mmCIF file of N, CA and C in Angstrom:
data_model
loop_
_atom_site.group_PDB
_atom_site.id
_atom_site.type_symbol
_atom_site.label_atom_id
_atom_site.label_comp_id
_atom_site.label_asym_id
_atom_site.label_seq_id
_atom_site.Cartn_x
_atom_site.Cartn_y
_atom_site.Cartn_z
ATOM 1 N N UNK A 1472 -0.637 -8.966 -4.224
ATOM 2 C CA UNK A 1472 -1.186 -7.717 -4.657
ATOM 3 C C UNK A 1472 -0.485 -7.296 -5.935
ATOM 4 N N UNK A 1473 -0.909 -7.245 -6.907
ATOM 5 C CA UNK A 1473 -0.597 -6.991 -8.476
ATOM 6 C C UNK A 1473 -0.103 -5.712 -8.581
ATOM 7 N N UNK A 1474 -0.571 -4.627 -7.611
ATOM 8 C CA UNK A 1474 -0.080 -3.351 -8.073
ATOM 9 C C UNK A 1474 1.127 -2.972 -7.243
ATOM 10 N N UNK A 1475 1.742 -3.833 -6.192
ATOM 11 C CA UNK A 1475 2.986 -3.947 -5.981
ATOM 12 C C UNK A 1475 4.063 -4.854 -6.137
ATOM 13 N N UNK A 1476 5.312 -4.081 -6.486
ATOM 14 C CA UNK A 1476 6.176 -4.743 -7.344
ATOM 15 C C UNK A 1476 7.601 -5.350 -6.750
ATOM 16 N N UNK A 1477 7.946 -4.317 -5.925
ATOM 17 C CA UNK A 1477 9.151 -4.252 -5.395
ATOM 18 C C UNK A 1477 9.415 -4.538 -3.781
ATOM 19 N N UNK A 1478 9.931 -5.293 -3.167
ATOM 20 C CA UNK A 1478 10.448 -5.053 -1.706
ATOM 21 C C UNK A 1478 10.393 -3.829 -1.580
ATOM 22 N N UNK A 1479 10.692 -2.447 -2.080
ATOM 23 C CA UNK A 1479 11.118 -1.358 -1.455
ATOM 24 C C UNK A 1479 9.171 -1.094 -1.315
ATOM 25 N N UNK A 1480 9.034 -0.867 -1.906
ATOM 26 C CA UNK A 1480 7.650 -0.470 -2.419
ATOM 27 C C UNK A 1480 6.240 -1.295 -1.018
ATOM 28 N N UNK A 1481 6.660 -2.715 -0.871
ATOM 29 C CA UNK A 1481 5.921 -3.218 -0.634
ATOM 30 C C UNK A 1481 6.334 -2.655 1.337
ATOM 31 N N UNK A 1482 7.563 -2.380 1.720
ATOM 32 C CA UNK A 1482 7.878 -1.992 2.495
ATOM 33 C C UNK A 1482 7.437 -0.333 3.399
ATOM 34 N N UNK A 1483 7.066 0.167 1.888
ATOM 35 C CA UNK A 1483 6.564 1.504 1.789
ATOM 36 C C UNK A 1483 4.936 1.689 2.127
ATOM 37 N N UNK A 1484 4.237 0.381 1.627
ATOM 38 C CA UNK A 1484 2.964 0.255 1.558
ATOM 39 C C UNK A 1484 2.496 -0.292 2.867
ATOM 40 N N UNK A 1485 3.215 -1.019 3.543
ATOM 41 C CA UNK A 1485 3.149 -1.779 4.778
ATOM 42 C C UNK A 1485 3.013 -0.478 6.309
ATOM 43 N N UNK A 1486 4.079 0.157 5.774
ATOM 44 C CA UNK A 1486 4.742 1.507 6.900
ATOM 45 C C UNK A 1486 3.285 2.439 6.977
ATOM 46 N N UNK A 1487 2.885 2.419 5.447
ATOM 47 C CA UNK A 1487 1.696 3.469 5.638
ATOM 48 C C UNK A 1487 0.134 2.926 5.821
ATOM 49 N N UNK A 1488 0.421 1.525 5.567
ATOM 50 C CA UNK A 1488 -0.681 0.944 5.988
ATOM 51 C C UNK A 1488 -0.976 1.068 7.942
ATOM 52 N N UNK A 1489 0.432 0.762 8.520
ATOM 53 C CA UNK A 1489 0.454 0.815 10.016
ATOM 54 C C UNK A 1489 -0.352 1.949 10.174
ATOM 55 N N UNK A 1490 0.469 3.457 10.330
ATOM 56 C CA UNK A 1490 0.111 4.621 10.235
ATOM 57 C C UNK A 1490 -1.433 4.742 10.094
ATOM 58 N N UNK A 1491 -2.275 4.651 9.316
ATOM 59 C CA UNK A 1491 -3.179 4.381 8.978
ATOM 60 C C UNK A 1491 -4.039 3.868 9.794
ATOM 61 N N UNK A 1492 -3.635 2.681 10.445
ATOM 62 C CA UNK A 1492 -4.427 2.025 10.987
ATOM 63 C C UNK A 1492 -3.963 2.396 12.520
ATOM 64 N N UNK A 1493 -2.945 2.925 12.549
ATOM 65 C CA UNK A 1493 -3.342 3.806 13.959
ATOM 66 C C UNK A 1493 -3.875 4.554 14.520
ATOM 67 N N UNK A 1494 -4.066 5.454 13.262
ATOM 68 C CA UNK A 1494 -4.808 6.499 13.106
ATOM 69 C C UNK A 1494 -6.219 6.725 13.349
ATOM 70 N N UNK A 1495 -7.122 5.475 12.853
ATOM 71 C CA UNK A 1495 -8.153 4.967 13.078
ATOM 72 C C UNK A 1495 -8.585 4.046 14.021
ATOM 73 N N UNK A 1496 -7.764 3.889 15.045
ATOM 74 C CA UNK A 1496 -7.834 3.158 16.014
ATOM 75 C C UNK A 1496 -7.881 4.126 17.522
ATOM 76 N N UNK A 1497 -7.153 5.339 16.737
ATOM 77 C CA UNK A 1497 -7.426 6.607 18.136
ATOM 78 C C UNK A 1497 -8.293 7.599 17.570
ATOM 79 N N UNK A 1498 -9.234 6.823 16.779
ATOM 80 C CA UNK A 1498 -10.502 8.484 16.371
ATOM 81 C C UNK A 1498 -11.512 7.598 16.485
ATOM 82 N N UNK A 1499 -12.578 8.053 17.398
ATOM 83 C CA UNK A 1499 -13.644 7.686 16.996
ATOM 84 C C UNK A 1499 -14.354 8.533 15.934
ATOM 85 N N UNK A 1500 -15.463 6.883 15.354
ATOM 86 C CA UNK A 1500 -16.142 7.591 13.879
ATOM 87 C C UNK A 1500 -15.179 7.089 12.844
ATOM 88 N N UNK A 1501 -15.683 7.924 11.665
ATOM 89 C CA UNK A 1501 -14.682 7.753 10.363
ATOM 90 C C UNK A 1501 -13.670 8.719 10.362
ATOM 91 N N UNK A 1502 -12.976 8.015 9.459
ATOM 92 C CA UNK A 1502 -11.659 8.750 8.996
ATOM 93 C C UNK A 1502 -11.873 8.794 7.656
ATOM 94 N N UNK A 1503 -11.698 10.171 7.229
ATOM 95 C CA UNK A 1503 -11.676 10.387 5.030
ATOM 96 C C UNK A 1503 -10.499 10.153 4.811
ATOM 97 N N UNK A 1504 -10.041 9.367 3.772
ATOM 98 C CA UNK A 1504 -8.946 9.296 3.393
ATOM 99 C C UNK A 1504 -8.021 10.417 3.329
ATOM 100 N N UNK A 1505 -8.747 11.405 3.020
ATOM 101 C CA UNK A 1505 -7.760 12.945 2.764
ATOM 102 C C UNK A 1505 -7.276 12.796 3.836
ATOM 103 N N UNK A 1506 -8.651 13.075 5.161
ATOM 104 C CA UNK A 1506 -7.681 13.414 6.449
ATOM 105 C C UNK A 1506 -6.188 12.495 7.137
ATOM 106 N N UNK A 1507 -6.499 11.192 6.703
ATOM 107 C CA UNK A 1507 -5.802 9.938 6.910
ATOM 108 C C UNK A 1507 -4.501 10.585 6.016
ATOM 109 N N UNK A 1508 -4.588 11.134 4.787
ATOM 110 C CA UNK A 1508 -3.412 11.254 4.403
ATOM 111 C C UNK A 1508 -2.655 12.475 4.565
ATOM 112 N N UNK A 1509 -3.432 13.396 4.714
ATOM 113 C CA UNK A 1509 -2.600 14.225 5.456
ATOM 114 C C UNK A 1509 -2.088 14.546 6.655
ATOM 115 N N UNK A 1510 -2.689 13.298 7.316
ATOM 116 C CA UNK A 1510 -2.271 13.013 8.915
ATOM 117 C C UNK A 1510 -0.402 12.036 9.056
ATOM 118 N N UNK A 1511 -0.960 11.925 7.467
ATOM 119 C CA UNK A 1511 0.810 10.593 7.403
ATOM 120 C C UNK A 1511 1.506 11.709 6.560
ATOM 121 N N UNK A 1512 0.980 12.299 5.762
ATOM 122 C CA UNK A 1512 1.817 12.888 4.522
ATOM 123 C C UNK A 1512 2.301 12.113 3.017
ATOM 124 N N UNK A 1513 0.568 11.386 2.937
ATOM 125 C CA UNK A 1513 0.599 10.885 1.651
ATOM 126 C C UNK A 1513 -0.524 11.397 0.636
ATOM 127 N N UNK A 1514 -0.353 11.044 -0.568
ATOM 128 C CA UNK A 1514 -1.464 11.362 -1.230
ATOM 129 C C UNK A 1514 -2.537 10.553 -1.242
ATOM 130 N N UNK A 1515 -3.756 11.488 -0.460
ATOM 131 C CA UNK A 1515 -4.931 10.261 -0.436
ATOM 132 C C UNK A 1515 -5.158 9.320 -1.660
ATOM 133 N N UNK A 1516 -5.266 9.579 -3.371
ATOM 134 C CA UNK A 1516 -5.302 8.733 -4.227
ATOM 135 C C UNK A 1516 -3.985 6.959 -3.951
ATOM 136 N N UNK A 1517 -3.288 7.718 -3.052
ATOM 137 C CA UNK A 1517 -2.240 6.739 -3.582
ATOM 138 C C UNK A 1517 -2.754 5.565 -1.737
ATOM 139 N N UNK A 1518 -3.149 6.409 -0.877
ATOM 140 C CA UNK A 1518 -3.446 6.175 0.492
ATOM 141 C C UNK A 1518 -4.513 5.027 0.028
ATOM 142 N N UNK A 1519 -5.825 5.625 -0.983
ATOM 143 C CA UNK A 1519 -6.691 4.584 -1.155
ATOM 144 C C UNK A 1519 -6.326 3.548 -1.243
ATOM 145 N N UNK A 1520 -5.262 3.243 -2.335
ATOM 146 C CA UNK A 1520 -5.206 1.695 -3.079
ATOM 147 C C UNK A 1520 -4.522 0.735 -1.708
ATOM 148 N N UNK A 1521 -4.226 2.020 -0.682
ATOM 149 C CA UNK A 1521 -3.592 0.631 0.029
ATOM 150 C C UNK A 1521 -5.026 0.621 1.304
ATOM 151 N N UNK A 1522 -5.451 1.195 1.505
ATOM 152 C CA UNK A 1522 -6.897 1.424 2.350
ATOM 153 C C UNK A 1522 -7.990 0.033 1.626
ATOM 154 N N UNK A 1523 -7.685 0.253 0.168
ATOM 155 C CA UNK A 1523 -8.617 -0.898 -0.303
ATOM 156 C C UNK A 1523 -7.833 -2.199 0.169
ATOM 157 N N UNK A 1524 -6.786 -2.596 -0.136
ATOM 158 C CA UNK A 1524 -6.092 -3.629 0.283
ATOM 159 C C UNK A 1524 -6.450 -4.349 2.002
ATOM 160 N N UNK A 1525 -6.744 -3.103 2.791
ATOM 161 C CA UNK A 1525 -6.501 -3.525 4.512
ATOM 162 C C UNK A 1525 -8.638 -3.525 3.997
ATOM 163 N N UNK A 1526 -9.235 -3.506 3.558
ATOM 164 C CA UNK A 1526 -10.513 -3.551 3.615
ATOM 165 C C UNK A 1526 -10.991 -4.963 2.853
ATOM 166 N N UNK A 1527 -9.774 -5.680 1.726
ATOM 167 C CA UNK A 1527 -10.063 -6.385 1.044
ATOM 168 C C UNK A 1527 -9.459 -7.947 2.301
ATOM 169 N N UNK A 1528 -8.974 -7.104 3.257
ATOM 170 C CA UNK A 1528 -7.837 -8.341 3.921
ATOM 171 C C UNK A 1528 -8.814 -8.036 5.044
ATOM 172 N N UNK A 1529 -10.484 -7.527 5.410
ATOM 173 C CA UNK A 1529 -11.197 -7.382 6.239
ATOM 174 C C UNK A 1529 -10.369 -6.692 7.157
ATOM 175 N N UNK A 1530 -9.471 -5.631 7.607
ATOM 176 C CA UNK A 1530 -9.241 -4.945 8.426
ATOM 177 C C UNK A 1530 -9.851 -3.721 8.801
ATOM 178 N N UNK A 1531 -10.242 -3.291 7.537
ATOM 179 C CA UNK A 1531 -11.184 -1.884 7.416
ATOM 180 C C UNK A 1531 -12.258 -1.767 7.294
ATOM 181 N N UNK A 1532 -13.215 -1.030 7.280
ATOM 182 C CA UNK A 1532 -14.311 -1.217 6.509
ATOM 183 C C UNK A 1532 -14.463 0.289 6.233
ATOM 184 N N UNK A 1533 -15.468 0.565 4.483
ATOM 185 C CA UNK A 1533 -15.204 1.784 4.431
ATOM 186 C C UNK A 1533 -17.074 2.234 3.912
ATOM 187 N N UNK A 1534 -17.164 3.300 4.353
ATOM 188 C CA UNK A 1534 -18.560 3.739 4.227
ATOM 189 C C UNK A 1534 -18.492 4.967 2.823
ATOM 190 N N UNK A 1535 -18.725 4.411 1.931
ATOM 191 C CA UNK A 1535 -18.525 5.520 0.547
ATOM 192 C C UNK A 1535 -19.876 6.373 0.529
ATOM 193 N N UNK A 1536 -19.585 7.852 -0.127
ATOM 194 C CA UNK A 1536 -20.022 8.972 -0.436
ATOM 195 C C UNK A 1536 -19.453 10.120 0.518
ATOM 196 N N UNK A 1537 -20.167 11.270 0.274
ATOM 197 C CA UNK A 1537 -19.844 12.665 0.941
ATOM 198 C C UNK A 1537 -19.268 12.723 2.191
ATOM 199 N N UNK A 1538 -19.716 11.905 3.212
ATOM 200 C CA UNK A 1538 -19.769 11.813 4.625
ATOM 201 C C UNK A 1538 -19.292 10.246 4.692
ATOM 202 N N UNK A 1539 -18.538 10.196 3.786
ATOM 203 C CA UNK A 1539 -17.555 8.829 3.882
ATOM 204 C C UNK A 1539 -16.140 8.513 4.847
ATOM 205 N N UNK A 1540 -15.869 7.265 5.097
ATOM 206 C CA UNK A 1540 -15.029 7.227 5.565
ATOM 207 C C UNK A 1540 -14.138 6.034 5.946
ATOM 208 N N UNK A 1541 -13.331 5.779 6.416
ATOM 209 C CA UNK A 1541 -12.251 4.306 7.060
ATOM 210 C C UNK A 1541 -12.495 4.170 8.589
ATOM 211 N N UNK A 1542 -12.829 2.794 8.890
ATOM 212 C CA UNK A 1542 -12.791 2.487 10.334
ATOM 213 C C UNK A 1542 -12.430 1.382 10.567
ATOM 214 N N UNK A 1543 -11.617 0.709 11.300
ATOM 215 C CA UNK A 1543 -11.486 -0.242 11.745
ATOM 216 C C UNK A 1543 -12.536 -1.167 11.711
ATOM 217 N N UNK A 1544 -12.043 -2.501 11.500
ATOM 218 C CA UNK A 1544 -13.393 -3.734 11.328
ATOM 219 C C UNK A 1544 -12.885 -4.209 12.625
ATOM 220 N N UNK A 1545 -12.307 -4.448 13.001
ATOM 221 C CA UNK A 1545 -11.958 -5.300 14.526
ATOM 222 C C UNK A 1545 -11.215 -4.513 15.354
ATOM 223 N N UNK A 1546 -11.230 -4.662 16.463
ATOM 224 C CA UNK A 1546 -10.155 -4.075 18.023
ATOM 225 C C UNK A 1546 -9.088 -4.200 17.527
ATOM 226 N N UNK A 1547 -8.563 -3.413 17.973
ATOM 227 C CA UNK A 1547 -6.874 -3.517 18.101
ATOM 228 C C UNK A 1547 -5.885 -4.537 18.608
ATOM 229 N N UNK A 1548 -6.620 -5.310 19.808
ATOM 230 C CA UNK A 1548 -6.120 -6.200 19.617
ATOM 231 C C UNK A 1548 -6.363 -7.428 19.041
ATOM 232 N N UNK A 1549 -7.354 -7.119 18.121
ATOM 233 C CA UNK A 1549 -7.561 -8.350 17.355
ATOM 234 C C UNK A 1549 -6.752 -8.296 15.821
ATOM 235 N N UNK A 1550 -5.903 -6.953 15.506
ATOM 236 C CA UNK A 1550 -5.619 -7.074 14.206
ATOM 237 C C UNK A 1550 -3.874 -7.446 14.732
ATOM 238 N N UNK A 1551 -3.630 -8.545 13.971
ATOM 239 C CA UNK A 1551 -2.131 -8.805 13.658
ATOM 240 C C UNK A 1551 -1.338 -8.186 12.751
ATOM 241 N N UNK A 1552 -0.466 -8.155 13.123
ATOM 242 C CA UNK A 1552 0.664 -7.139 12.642
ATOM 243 C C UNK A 1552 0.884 -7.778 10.865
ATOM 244 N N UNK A 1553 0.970 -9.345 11.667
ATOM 245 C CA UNK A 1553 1.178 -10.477 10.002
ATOM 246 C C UNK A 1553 0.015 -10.162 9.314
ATOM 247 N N UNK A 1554 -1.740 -9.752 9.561
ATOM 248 C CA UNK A 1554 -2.479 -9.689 8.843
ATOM 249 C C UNK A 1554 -2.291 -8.207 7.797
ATOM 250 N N UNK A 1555 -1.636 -7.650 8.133
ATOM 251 C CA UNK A 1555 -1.524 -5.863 7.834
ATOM 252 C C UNK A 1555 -0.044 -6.540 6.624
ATOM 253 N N UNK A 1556 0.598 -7.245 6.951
ATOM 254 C CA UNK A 1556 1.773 -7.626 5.775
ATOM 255 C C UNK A 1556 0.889 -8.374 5.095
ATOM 256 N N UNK A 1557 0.395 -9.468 5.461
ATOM 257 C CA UNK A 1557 -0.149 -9.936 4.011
ATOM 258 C C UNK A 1557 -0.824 -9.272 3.172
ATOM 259 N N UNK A 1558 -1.503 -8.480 3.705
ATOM 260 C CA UNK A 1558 -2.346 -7.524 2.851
ATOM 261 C C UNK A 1558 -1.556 -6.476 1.692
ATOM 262 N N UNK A 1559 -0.275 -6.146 2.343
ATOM 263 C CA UNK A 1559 0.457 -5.278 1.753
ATOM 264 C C UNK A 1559 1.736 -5.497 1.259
ATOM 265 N N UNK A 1560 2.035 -6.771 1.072
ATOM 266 C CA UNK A 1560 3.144 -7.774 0.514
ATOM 267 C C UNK A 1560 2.762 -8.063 -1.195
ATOM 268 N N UNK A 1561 3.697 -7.599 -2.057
ATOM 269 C CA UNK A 1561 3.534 -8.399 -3.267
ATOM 270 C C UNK A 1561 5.002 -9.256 -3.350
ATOM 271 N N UNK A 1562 6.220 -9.011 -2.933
ATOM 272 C CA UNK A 1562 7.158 -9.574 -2.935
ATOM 273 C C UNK A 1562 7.393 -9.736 -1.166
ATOM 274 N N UNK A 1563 8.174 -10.935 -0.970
ATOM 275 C CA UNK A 1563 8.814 -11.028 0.757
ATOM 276 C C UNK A 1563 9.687 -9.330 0.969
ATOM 277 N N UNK A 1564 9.650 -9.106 2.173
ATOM 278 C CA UNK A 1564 10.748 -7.682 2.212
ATOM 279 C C UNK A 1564 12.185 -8.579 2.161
ATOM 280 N N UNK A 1565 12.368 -9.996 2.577
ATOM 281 C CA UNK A 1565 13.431 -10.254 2.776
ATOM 282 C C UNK A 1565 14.380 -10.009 1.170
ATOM 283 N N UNK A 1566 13.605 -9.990 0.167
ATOM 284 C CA UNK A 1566 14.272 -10.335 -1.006
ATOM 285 C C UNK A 1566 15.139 -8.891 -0.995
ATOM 286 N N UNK A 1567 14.484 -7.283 -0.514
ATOM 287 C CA UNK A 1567 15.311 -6.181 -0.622
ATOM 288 C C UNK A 1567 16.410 -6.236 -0.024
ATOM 289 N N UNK A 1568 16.385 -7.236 1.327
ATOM 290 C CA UNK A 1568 17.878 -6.915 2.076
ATOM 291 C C UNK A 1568 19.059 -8.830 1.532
ATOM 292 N N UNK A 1569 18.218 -9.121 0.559
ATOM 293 C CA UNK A 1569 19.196 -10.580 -0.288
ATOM 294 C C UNK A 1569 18.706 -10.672 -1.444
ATOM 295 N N UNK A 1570 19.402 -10.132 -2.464
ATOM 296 C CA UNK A 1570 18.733 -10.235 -3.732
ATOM 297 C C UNK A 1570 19.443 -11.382 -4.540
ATOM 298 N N UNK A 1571 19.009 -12.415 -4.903
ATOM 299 C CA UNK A 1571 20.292 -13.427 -5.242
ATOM 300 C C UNK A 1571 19.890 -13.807 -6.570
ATOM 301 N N UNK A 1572 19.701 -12.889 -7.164
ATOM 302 C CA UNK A 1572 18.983 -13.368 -8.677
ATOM 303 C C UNK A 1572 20.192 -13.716 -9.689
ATOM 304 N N UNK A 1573 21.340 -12.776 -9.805
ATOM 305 C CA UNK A 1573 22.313 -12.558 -10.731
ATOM 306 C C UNK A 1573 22.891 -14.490 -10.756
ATOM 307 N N UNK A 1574 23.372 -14.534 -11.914
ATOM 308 C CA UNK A 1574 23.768 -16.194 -12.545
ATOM 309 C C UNK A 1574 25.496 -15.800 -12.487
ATOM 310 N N UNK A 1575 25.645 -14.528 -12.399
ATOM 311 C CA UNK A 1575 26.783 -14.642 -13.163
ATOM 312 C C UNK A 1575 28.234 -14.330 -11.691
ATOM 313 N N UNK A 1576 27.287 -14.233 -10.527
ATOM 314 C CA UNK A 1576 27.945 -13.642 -9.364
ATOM 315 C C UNK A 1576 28.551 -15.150 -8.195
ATOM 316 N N UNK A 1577 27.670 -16.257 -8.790
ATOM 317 C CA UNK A 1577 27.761 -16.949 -7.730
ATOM 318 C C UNK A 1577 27.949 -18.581 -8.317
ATOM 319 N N UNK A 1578 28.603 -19.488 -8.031
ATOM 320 C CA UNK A 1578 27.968 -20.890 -8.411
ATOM 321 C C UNK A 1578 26.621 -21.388 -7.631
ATOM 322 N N UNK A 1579 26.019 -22.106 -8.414
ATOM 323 C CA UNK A 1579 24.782 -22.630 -8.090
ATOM 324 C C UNK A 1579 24.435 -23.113 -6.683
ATOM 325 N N UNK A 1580 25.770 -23.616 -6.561
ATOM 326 C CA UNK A 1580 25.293 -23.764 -4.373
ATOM 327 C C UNK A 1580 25.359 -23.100 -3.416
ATOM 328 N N UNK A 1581 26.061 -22.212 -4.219
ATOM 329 C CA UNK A 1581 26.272 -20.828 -3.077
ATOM 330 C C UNK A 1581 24.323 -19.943 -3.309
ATOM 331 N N UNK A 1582 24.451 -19.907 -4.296
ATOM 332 C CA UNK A 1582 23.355 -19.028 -4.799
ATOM 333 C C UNK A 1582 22.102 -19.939 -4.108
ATOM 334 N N UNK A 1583 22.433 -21.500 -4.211
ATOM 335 C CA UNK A 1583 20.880 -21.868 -3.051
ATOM 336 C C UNK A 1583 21.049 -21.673 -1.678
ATOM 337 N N UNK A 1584 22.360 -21.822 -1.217
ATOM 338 C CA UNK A 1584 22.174 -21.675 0.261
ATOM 339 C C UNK A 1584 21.610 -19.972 0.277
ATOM 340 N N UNK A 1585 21.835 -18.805 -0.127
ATOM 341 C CA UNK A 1585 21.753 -17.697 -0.021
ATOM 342 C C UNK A 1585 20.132 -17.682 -0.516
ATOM 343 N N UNK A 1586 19.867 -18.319 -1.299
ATOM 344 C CA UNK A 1586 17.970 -18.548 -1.005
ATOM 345 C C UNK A 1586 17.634 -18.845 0.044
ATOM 346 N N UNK A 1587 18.247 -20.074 0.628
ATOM 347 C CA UNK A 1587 17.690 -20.374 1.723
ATOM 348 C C UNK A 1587 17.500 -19.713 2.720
ATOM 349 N N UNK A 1588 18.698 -18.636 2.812
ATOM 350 C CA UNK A 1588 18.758 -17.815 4.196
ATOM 351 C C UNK A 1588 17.791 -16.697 3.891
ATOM 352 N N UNK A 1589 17.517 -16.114 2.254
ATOM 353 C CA UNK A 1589 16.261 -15.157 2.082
ATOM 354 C C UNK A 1589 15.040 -16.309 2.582
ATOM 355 N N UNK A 1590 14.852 -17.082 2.322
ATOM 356 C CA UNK A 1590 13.384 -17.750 2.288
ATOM 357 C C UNK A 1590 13.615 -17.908 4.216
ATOM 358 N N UNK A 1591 14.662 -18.341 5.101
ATOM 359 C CA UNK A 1591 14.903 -17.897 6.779
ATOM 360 C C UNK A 1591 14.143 -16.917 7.177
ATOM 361 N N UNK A 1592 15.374 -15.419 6.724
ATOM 362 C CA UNK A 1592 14.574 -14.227 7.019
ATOM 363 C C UNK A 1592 13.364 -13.978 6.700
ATOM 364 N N UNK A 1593 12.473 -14.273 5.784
ATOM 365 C CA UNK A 1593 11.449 -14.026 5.523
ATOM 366 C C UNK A 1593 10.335 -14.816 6.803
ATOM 367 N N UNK A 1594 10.772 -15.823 7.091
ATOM 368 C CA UNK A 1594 9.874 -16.734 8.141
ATOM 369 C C UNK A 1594 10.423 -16.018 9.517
ATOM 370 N N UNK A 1595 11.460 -15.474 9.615
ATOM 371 C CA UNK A 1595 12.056 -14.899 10.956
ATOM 372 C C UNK A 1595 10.578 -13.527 10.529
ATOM 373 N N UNK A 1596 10.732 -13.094 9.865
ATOM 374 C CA UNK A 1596 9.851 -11.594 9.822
ATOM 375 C C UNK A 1596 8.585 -11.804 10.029
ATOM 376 N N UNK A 1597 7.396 -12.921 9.370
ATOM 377 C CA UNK A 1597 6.549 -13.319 9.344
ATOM 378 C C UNK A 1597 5.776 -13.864 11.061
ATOM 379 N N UNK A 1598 7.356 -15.064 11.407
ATOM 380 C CA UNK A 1598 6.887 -15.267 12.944
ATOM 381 C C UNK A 1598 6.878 -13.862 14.382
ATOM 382 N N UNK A 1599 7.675 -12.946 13.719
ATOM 383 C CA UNK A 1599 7.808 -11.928 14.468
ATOM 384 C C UNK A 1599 6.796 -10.831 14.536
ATOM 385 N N UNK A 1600 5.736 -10.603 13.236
ATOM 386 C CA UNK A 1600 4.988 -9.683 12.888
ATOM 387 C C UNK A 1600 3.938 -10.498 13.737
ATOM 388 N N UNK A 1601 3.422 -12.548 14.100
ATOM 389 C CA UNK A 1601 2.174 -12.899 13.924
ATOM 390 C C UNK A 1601 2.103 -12.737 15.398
ATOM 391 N N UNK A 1602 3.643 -12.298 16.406
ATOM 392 C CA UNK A 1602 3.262 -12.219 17.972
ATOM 393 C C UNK A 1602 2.638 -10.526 18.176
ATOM 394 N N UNK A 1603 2.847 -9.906 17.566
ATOM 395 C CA UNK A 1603 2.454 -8.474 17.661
ATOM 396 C C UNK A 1603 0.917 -7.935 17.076
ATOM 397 N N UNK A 1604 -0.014 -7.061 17.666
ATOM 398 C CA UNK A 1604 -0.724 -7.016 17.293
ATOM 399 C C UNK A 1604 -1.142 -5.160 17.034
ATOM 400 N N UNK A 1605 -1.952 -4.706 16.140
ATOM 401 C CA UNK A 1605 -2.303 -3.031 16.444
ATOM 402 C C UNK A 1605 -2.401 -2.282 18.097
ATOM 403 N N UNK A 1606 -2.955 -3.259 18.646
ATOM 404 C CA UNK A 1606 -2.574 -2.605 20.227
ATOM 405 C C UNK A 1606 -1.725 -2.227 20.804
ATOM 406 N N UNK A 1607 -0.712 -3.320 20.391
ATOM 407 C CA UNK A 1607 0.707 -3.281 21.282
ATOM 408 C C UNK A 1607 1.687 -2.195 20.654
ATOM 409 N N UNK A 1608 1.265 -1.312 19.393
ATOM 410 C CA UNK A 1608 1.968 -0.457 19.100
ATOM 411 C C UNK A 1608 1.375 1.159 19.714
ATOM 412 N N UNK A 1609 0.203 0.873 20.360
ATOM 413 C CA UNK A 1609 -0.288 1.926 20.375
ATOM 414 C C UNK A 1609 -0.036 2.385 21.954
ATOM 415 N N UNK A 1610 1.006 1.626 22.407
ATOM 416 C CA UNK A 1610 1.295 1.827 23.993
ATOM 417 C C UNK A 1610 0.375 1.478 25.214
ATOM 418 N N UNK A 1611 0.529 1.838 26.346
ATOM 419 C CA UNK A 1611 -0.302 1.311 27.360
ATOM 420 C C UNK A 1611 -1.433 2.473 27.566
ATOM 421 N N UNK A 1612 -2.643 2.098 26.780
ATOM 422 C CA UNK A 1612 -3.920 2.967 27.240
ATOM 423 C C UNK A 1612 -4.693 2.156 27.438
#
């Protein structure tokens, strides 16, 4: 996704993507983005771009004009937790908690093993998001 840049960011976009899609998973009908964002406490303009993202990754589907709105494209338990990150990933999150870019901090083998363990965590996060699904956050109903 081009319009995110940062681990922190992409971490930010992910959190409110959940939200979101919980949201619309306990309303029947549509959801307007406004209401969606003032149900999280974001700004709907900024709510869209990630609403387009979960619609472009088929999670959403959205009905435009007056009486518009966001709904879920599949059950809850059909959406994966990993499908809601890919959608909202421009960088791994692992890179925010191992940033190993600097040349001047490390020799070269230290600095690959410490890739390696970002490029780990990142597959530890990935296999952990693909057992979980929108249902299982929404408790036992």
């Amino acid at each position: 996704m081009n319009e995110k840049t940062s681990s922190a960011s992409s971490i930010r976009w992910f959190s409110l993507a959940l939200q979101a899609l919980l949201i619309m998973a306990d309303n029947e009908g549509l959801c307007p983005s406004a209401r969606l964002a003032d149900k999280i406490g974001s700004e709907s303009g900024f709510l869209r771009k990630i609403l387009r993202n979960l619609v472009k990754e088929g999670l959403v589907q959205a009905k435009e004009g007056r009486d518009g709105g966001y709904f879920l494209a599949k059950p809850p338990e059909d959406i994966r937790l990993s499908d809601v990150y890919a959608g909202m990933r421009a960088e791994p999150f692992s890179k925010g908690f191992l940033d190993v870019s600097s040349k001047e901090c490390f020799e070269p083998c230290t600095r690959s093993a410490l890739s390696g363990l970002k490029n780990e965590m990142e597959q530890w996060i990935l296999n952990g998001l693909e057992e979980k699904t929108l249902k299982d956050l929404m408790g036992k109903k």
